[in-house]
Protein backbone atom coordinates (compact mmCIF):
# COMPACT_ATOMS: atom_id res chain seq x y z
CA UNK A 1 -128.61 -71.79 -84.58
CA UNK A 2 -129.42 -68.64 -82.72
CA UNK A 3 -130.02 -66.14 -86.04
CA UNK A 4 -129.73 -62.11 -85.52
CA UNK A 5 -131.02 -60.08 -88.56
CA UNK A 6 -130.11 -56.48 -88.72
CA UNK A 7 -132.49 -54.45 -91.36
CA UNK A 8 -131.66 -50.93 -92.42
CA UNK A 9 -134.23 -50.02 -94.57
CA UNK A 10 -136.82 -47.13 -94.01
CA UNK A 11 -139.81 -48.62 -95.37
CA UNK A 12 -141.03 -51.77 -94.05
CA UNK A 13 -143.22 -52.63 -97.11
CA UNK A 14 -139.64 -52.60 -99.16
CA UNK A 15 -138.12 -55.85 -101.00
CA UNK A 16 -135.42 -55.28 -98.25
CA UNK A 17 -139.04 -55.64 -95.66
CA UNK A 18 -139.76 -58.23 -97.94
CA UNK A 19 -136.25 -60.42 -97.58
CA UNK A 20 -136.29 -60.15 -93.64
CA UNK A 21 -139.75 -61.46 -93.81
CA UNK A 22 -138.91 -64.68 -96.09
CA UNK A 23 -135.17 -65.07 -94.11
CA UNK A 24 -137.46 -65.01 -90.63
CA UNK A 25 -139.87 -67.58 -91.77
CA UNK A 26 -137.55 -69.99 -93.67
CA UNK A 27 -135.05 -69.92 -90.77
CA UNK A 28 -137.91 -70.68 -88.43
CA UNK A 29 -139.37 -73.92 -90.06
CA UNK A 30 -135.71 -74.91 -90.25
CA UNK A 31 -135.74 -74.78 -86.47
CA UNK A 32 -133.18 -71.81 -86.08
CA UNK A 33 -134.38 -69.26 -83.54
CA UNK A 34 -134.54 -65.66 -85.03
CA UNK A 35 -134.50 -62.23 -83.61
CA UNK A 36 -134.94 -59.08 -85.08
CA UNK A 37 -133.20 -55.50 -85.00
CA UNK A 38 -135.40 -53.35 -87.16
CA UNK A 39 -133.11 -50.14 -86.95
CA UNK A 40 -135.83 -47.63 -88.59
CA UNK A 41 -138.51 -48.88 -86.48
CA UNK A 42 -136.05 -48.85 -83.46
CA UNK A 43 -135.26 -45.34 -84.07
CA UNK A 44 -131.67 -46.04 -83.45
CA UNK A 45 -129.16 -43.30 -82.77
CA UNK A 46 -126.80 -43.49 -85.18
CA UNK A 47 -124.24 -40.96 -84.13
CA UNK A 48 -121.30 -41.64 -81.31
CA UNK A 49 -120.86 -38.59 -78.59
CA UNK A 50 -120.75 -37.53 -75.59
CA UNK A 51 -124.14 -38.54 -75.35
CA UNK A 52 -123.00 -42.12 -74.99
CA UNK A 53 -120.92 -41.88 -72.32
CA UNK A 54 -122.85 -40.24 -69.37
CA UNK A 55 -120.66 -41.07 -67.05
CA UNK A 56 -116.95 -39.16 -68.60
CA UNK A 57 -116.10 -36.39 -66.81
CA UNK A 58 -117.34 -33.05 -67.98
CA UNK A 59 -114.83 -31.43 -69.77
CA UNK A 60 -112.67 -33.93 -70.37
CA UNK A 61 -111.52 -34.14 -74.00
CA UNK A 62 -113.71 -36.91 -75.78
CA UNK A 63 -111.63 -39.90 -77.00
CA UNK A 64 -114.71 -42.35 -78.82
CA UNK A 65 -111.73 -45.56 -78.05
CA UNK A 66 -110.44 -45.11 -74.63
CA UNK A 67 -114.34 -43.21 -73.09
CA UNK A 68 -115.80 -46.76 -75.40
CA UNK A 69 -113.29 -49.27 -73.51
CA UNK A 70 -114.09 -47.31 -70.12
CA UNK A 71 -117.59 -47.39 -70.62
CA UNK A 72 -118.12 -51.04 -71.82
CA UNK A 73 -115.33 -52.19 -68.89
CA UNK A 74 -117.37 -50.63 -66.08
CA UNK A 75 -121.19 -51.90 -67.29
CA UNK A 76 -121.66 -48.06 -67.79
CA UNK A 77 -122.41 -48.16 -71.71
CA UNK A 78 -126.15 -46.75 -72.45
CA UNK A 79 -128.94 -49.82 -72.64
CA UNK A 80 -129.72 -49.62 -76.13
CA UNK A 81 -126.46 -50.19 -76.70
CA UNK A 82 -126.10 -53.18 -74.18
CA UNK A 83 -129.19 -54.49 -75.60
CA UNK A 84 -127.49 -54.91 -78.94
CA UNK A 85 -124.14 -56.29 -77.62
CA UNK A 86 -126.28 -58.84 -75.77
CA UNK A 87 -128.47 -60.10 -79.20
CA UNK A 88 -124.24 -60.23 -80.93
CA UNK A 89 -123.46 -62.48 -77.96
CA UNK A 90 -126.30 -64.97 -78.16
CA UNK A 91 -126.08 -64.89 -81.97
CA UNK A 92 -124.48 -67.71 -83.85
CA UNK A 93 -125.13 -66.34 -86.99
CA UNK A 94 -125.70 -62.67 -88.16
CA UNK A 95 -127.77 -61.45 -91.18
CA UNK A 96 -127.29 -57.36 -92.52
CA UNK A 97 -129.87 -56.55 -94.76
CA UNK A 98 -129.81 -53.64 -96.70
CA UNK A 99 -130.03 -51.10 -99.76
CA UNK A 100 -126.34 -50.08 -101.44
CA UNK A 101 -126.41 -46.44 -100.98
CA UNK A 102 -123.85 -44.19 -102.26
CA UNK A 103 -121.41 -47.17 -102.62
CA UNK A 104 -122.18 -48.13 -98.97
CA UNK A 105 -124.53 -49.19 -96.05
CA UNK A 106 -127.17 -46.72 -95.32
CA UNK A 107 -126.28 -44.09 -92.12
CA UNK A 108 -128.04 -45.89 -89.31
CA UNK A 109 -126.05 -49.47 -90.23
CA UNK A 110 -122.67 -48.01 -89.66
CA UNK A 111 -123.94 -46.08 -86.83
CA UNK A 112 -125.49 -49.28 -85.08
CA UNK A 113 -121.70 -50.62 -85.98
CA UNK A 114 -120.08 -47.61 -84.57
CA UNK A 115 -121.65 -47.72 -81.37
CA UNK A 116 -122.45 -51.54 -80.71
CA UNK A 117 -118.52 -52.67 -81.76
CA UNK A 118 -117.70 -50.67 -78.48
CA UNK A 119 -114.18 -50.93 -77.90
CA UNK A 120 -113.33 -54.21 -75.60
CA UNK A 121 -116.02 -55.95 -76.96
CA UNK A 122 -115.55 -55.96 -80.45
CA UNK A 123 -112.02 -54.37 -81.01
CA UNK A 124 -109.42 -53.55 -79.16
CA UNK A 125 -109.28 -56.90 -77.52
CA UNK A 126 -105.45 -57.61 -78.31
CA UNK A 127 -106.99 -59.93 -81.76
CA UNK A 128 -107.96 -59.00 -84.91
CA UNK A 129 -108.19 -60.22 -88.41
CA UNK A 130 -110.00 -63.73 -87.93
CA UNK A 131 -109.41 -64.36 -84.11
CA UNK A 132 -111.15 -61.34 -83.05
CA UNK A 133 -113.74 -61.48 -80.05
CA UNK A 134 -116.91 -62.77 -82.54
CA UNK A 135 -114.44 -65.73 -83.37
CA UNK A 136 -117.08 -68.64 -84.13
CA UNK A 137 -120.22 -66.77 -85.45
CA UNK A 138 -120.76 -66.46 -88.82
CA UNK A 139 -122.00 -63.39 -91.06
CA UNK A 140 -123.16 -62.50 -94.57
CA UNK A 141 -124.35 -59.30 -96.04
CA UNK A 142 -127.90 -59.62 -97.93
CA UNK A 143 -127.45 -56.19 -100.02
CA UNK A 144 -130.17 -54.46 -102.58
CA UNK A 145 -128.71 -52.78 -105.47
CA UNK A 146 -129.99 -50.47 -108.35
CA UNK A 147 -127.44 -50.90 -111.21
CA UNK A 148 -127.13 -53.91 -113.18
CA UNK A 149 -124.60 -56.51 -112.54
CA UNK A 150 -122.24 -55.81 -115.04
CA UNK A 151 -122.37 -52.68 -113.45
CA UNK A 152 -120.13 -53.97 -110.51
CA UNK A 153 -118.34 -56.80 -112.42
CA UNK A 154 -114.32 -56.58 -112.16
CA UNK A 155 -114.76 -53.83 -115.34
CA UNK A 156 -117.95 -52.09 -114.22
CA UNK A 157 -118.19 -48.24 -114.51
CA UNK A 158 -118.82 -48.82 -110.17
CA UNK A 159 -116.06 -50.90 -109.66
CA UNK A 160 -115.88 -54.84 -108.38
CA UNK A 161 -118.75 -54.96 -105.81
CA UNK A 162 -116.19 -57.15 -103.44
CA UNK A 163 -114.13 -54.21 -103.25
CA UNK A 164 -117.11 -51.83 -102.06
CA UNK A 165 -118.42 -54.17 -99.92
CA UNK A 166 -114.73 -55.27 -98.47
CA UNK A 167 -114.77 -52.41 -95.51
CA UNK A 168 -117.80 -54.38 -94.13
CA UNK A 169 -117.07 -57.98 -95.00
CA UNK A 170 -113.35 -57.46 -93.89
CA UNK A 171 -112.58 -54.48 -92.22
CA UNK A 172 -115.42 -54.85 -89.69
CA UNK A 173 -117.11 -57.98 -89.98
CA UNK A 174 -113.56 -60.69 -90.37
CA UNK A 175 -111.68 -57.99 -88.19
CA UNK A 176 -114.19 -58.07 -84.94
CA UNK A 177 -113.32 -62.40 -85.95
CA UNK A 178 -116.29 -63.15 -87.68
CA UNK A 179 -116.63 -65.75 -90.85
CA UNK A 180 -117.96 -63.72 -93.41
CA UNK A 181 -119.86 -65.71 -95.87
CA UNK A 182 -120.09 -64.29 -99.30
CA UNK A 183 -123.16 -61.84 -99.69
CA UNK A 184 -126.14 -62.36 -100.95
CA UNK A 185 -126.60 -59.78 -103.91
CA UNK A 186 -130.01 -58.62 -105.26
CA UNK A 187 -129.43 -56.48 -108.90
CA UNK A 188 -131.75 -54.47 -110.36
CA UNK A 189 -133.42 -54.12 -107.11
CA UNK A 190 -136.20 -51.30 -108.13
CA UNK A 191 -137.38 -53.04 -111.85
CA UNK A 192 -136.40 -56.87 -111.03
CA UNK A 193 -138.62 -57.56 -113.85
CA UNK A 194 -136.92 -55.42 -115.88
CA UNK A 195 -133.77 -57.68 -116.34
CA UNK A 196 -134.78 -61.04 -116.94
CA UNK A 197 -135.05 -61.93 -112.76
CA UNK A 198 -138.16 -61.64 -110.60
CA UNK A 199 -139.00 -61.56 -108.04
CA UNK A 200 -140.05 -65.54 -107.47
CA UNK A 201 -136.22 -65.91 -108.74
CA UNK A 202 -134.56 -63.98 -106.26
CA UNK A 203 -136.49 -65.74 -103.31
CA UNK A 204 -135.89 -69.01 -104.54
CA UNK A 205 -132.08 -67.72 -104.57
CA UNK A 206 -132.19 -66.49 -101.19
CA UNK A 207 -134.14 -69.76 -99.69
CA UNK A 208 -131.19 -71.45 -100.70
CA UNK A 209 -128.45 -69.38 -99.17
CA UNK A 210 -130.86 -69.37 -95.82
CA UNK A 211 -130.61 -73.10 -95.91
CA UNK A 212 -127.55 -73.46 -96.37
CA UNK A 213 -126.47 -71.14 -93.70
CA UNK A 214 -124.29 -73.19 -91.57
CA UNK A 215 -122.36 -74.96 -94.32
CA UNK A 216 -121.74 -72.45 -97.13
CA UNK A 217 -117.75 -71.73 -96.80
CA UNK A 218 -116.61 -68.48 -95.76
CA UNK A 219 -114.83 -65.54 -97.54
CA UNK A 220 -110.98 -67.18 -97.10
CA UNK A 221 -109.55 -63.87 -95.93
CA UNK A 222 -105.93 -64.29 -94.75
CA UNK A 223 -106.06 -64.19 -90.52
CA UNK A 224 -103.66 -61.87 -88.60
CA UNK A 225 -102.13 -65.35 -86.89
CA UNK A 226 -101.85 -67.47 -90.07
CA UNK A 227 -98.26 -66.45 -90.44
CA UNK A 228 -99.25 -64.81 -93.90
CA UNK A 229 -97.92 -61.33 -93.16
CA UNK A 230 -94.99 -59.75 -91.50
CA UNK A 231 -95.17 -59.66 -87.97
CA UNK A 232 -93.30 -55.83 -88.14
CA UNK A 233 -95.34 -54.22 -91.16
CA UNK A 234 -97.97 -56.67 -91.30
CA UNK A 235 -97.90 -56.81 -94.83
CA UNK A 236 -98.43 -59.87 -96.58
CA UNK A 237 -95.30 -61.82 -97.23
CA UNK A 238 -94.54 -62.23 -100.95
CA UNK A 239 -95.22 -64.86 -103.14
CA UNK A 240 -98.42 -65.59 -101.52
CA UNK A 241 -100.62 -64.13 -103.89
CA UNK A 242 -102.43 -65.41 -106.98
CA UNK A 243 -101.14 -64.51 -110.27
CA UNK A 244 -101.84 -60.64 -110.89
CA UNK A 245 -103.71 -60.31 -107.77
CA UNK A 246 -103.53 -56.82 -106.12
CA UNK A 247 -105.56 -54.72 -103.95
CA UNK A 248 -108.22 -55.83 -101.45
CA UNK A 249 -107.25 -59.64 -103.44
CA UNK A 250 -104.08 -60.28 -101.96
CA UNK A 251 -105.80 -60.88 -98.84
CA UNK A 252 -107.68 -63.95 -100.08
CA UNK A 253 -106.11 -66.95 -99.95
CA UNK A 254 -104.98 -68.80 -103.09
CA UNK A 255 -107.89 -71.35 -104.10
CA UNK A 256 -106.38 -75.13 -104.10
């Protein structure tokens, strides 16, 4: 497989430096080709302006949809961002990796999204949900975080960590029609020793999610075309549901 990795992390000498290193080398001697998009060291702008569209008409009023779907339709988006679209399109396979900040990806990972999911090539394509324009490529988030485990378990004092993690894994990632595999999670990321796993532990962990890349089932998120929800509200049909499932839940399919 053709294997992108994505790192948002300031410091390269970081466990999240660390993980890109071991993902890079394992994938290699498993004969996948891997390139990398070091966003820090890339010194990637992560805002969307007028900046990135050259070409609009001065004075026009700045609509980041319709001046995206322009730009991308006549070859006129900036290179950086071309650059980027072209490493999605020869991807098979696409690795985030990153620290939880604040509940969320750092700044310059939603900015790369912002601006490389250009309208036409990643949304706005007439499919969503599943069949969306990265239809065939497969994803997974490999995510740092401080607080414990039980710290994000359903009853955590941070909530479910599916459920902060869901805007990425389905709202961007399954939406744009990629399978998103279920992240890999890191706890305790600053004192591994700390709490009973170290670091030897959490690569032997990760070594086995690498390997197992191509085969490890997706998230079963419901697709826009599976007939699941109402073609007028596009809510999910009753009935369909697990028992007591509600929220961001009712859009996984029922394990059989």
């Amino acid at each position: 497989m053709n294997i992108l990795i994505v790192l948002a992390h300031p410091e390269r000498q970081s466990l999240n430096g660390a993980l890109v290193d071991i993902a890079a080398r394992e994938l290699g001697s498993l004969g996948h080709e891997v390139r990398l998009s070091d966003l820090y060291r890339m010194e990637w702008k992560a805002t969307v302006d007028r900046a990135d569209f050259p070409h609009q008409t001065t004075g026009e009023p700045f609509n980041v949809a319709a001046s995206s779907a322009q730009a991308y339709k006549s070859g006129e988006l900036t290179e950086d961002v071309k650059e980027e679209q072209e490493k999605l399109l020869w991807a098979d396979a696409v690795i985030f990796q990153f620290p939880l900040w604040w509940f969320s990806a750092p700044a310059i990972l939603k900015g790369w999204i912002e601006r490389v999911f250009s309208a036409g090539f990643a949304y706005g394509t007439g499919k969503s949900y599943g069949d969306g324009s990265m239809k065939g490529k497969r994803a997974m988030l490999s995510v740092t975080i401080g607080g414990t485990e039980h710290d994000y378990a359903a009853r955590g004092i941070c909530g479910p960590i599916e459920d902060l993690l869901f805007p990425l894994t389905h709202g961007t990632l399954f939406y744009t029609g990629f399978a998103t595999l279920p992240s890999f999670l890191v706890y305790n990321a600053d004192r591994l020793e700390d709490y009973g796993e170290g670091f030897p532990a959490v690569v032997d962990r990760f070594r086995d999610r690498l390997a197992t890349l191509e085969t490890t089932p997706p998230i079963a998120f419901r697709s826009a075309a599976s007939g699941d929800y109402d073609p007028k509200t596009r809510e999910l049909r009753p009935g369909l549901e697990e028992a007591h499932a509600h929220g961001f839940n009712l859009h996984i399919k029922k394990l059989s």
